Amino acid sequence: MKKYCFALDLKDDEKLIEAYKAYHKKVWPEIIKSIKDAGVEDMEIYLVGNRMFMIMVVNESFSFDRKQQMDENNPKVQEWETLMWKYQQALPIAKEGEKWMLMERIFKL
């Protein structure tokens, strides 16, 4: 098992943030399936203000390239991503097209 952590911002609008949270209380089953099929064993998203933090635990079958290919070829995932982008915004340091940005671990107890 390996763990990855990511960050992304939401648009700083209380109504949009509440709508985004509501979607994540009832994530579409096709999205859950696609996440699991990619080798993700566990995923959590945390929110403070409009900044999100995602923890993803993956098994040995997971690869970023494979997940990207799977997502690009899944119309339901593309529909979800398009919908979620109405609520999300890139971090100030993101390059064009970057959404969830991989974080560097700088401390572990």
mmCIF file of C-alpha atoms in Angstrom:
data_model
loop_
_atom_site.group_PDB
_atom_site.id
_atom_site.type_symbol
_atom_site.label_atom_id
_atom_site.label_comp_id
_atom_site.label_asym_id
_atom_site.label_seq_id
_atom_site.Cartn_x
_atom_site.Cartn_y
_atom_site.Cartn_z
ATOM 1 C CA MET A 1 0.000 0.000 0.000
ATOM 2 C CA LYS A 2 1.108 3.506 -0.795
ATOM 3 C CA LYS A 3 -0.390 6.839 0.265
ATOM 4 C CA TYR A 4 -0.617 10.036 -1.790
ATOM 5 C CA CYS A 5 -1.845 13.441 -0.619
ATOM 6 C CA PHE A 6 -3.229 16.181 -2.849
ATOM 7 C CA ALA A 7 -4.520 19.742 -2.534
ATOM 8 C CA LEU A 8 -7.058 21.745 -4.537
ATOM 9 C CA ASP A 9 -9.169 24.826 -3.903
ATOM 10 C CA LEU A 10 -12.871 25.397 -4.241
ATOM 11 C CA LYS A 11 -14.250 28.667 -5.503
ATOM 12 C CA ASP A 12 -14.592 30.897 -2.457
ATOM 13 C CA ASP A 13 -18.386 31.034 -2.446
ATOM 14 C CA GLU A 14 -20.354 29.531 0.450
ATOM 15 C CA LYS A 15 -23.263 28.335 -1.749
ATOM 16 C CA LEU A 16 -20.898 26.616 -4.198
ATOM 17 C CA ILE A 17 -18.951 25.024 -1.350
ATOM 18 C CA GLU A 18 -22.163 23.672 0.215
ATOM 19 C CA ALA A 19 -23.271 22.284 -3.160
ATOM 20 C CA TYR A 20 -19.883 20.614 -3.638
ATOM 21 C CA LYS A 21 -20.124 19.038 -0.187
ATOM 22 C CA ALA A 22 -23.630 17.777 -0.995
ATOM 23 C CA TYR A 23 -22.362 16.050 -4.157
ATOM 24 C CA HIS A 24 -19.708 14.309 -2.087
ATOM 25 C CA LYS A 25 -22.300 12.918 0.313
ATOM 26 C CA LYS A 26 -23.798 11.060 -2.667
ATOM 27 C CA VAL A 27 -20.943 10.432 -5.103
ATOM 28 C CA TRP A 28 -22.219 8.712 -8.238
ATOM 29 C CA PRO A 29 -21.741 4.910 -8.061
ATOM 30 C CA GLU A 30 -19.914 4.933 -11.419
ATOM 31 C CA ILE A 31 -17.324 7.297 -9.937
ATOM 32 C CA ILE A 32 -16.812 5.100 -6.857
ATOM 33 C CA LYS A 33 -16.387 2.086 -9.153
ATOM 34 C CA SER A 34 -13.853 3.862 -11.364
ATOM 35 C CA ILE A 35 -11.808 4.900 -8.321
ATOM 36 C CA LYS A 36 -11.742 1.351 -6.945
ATOM 37 C CA ASP A 37 -11.055 -0.185 -10.377
ATOM 38 C CA ALA A 38 -7.938 2.006 -10.641
ATOM 39 C CA GLY A 39 -6.474 0.403 -7.506
ATOM 40 C CA VAL A 40 -7.508 3.000 -4.930
ATOM 41 C CA GLU A 41 -8.222 1.234 -1.638
ATOM 42 C CA ASP A 42 -9.228 4.280 0.402
ATOM 43 C CA MET A 43 -9.816 7.978 -0.267
ATOM 44 C CA GLU A 44 -10.683 10.858 2.042
ATOM 45 C CA ILE A 45 -11.201 14.551 1.305
ATOM 46 C CA TYR A 46 -10.933 17.228 3.988
ATOM 47 C CA LEU A 47 -11.941 20.879 3.707
ATOM 48 C CA VAL A 48 -10.912 24.049 5.542
ATOM 49 C CA GLY A 49 -12.217 27.338 4.190
ATOM 50 C CA ASN A 50 -12.068 26.706 0.465
ATOM 51 C CA ARG A 51 -8.897 24.555 0.512
ATOM 52 C CA MET A 52 -9.253 20.793 0.130
ATOM 53 C CA PHE A 53 -6.850 18.038 1.076
ATOM 54 C CA MET A 54 -7.227 14.502 -0.329
ATOM 55 C CA ILE A 55 -5.585 11.350 1.030
ATOM 56 C CA MET A 56 -5.506 8.414 -1.363
ATOM 57 C CA VAL A 57 -4.309 4.933 -0.350
ATOM 58 C CA VAL A 58 -3.552 2.703 -3.335
ATOM 59 C CA ASN A 59 -2.606 -0.917 -3.917
ATOM 60 C CA GLU A 60 0.190 -2.299 -6.088
ATOM 61 C CA SER A 61 -1.966 -2.240 -9.248
ATOM 62 C CA PHE A 62 -2.327 1.572 -9.130
ATOM 63 C CA SER A 63 -0.468 3.890 -11.485
ATOM 64 C CA PHE A 64 -1.171 7.530 -12.299
ATOM 65 C CA ASP A 65 -0.851 6.848 -16.042
ATOM 66 C CA ARG A 66 -3.304 3.929 -15.917
ATOM 67 C CA LYS A 67 -5.805 5.952 -13.861
ATOM 68 C CA GLN A 68 -5.553 8.881 -16.289
ATOM 69 C CA GLN A 69 -6.179 6.585 -19.275
ATOM 70 C CA MET A 70 -9.125 4.941 -17.521
ATOM 71 C CA ASP A 71 -10.621 8.345 -16.640
ATOM 72 C CA GLU A 72 -10.141 9.742 -20.151
ATOM 73 C CA ASN A 73 -11.993 6.734 -21.617
ATOM 74 C CA ASN A 74 -14.880 6.830 -19.136
ATOM 75 C CA PRO A 75 -17.683 9.229 -20.202
ATOM 76 C CA LYS A 76 -19.253 9.205 -16.722
ATOM 77 C CA VAL A 77 -15.947 10.215 -15.105
ATOM 78 C CA GLN A 78 -15.584 12.992 -17.677
ATOM 79 C CA GLU A 79 -19.124 14.177 -16.896
ATOM 80 C CA TRP A 80 -18.336 14.181 -13.136
ATOM 81 C CA GLU A 81 -15.036 16.035 -13.643
ATOM 82 C CA THR A 82 -16.725 18.692 -15.793
ATOM 83 C CA LEU A 83 -19.441 19.141 -13.162
ATOM 84 C CA MET A 84 -16.941 19.334 -10.280
ATOM 85 C CA TRP A 85 -14.837 21.945 -12.105
ATOM 86 C CA LYS A 86 -17.783 24.353 -11.739
ATOM 87 C CA TYR A 87 -16.961 24.354 -8.006
ATOM 88 C CA GLN A 88 -13.189 23.860 -8.072
ATOM 89 C CA GLN A 89 -10.376 26.237 -8.903
ATOM 90 C CA ALA A 90 -6.697 25.561 -9.406
ATOM 91 C CA LEU A 91 -4.199 26.373 -6.696
ATOM 92 C CA PRO A 92 -2.317 29.645 -7.290
ATOM 93 C CA ILE A 93 0.847 27.663 -8.107
ATOM 94 C CA ALA A 94 -0.857 25.293 -10.585
ATOM 95 C CA LYS A 95 0.142 25.114 -14.206
ATOM 96 C CA GLU A 96 -2.465 25.240 -16.986
ATOM 97 C CA GLY A 97 -4.753 22.208 -16.728
ATOM 98 C CA GLU A 98 -3.584 21.082 -13.269
ATOM 99 C CA LYS A 99 -6.274 20.332 -10.723
ATOM 100 C CA TRP A 100 -5.470 18.134 -7.748
ATOM 101 C CA MET A 101 -1.800 18.753 -7.003
ATOM 102 C CA LEU A 102 0.384 16.089 -5.415
ATOM 103 C CA MET A 103 1.778 17.254 -2.095
ATOM 104 C CA GLU A 104 5.257 16.606 -0.701
ATOM 105 C CA ARG A 105 5.448 15.027 2.733
ATOM 106 C CA ILE A 106 7.797 17.087 4.865
ATOM 107 C CA PHE A 107 7.254 15.430 8.255
ATOM 108 C CA LYS A 108 6.286 12.030 9.645
ATOM 109 C CA LEU A 109 6.212 11.013 13.319
#
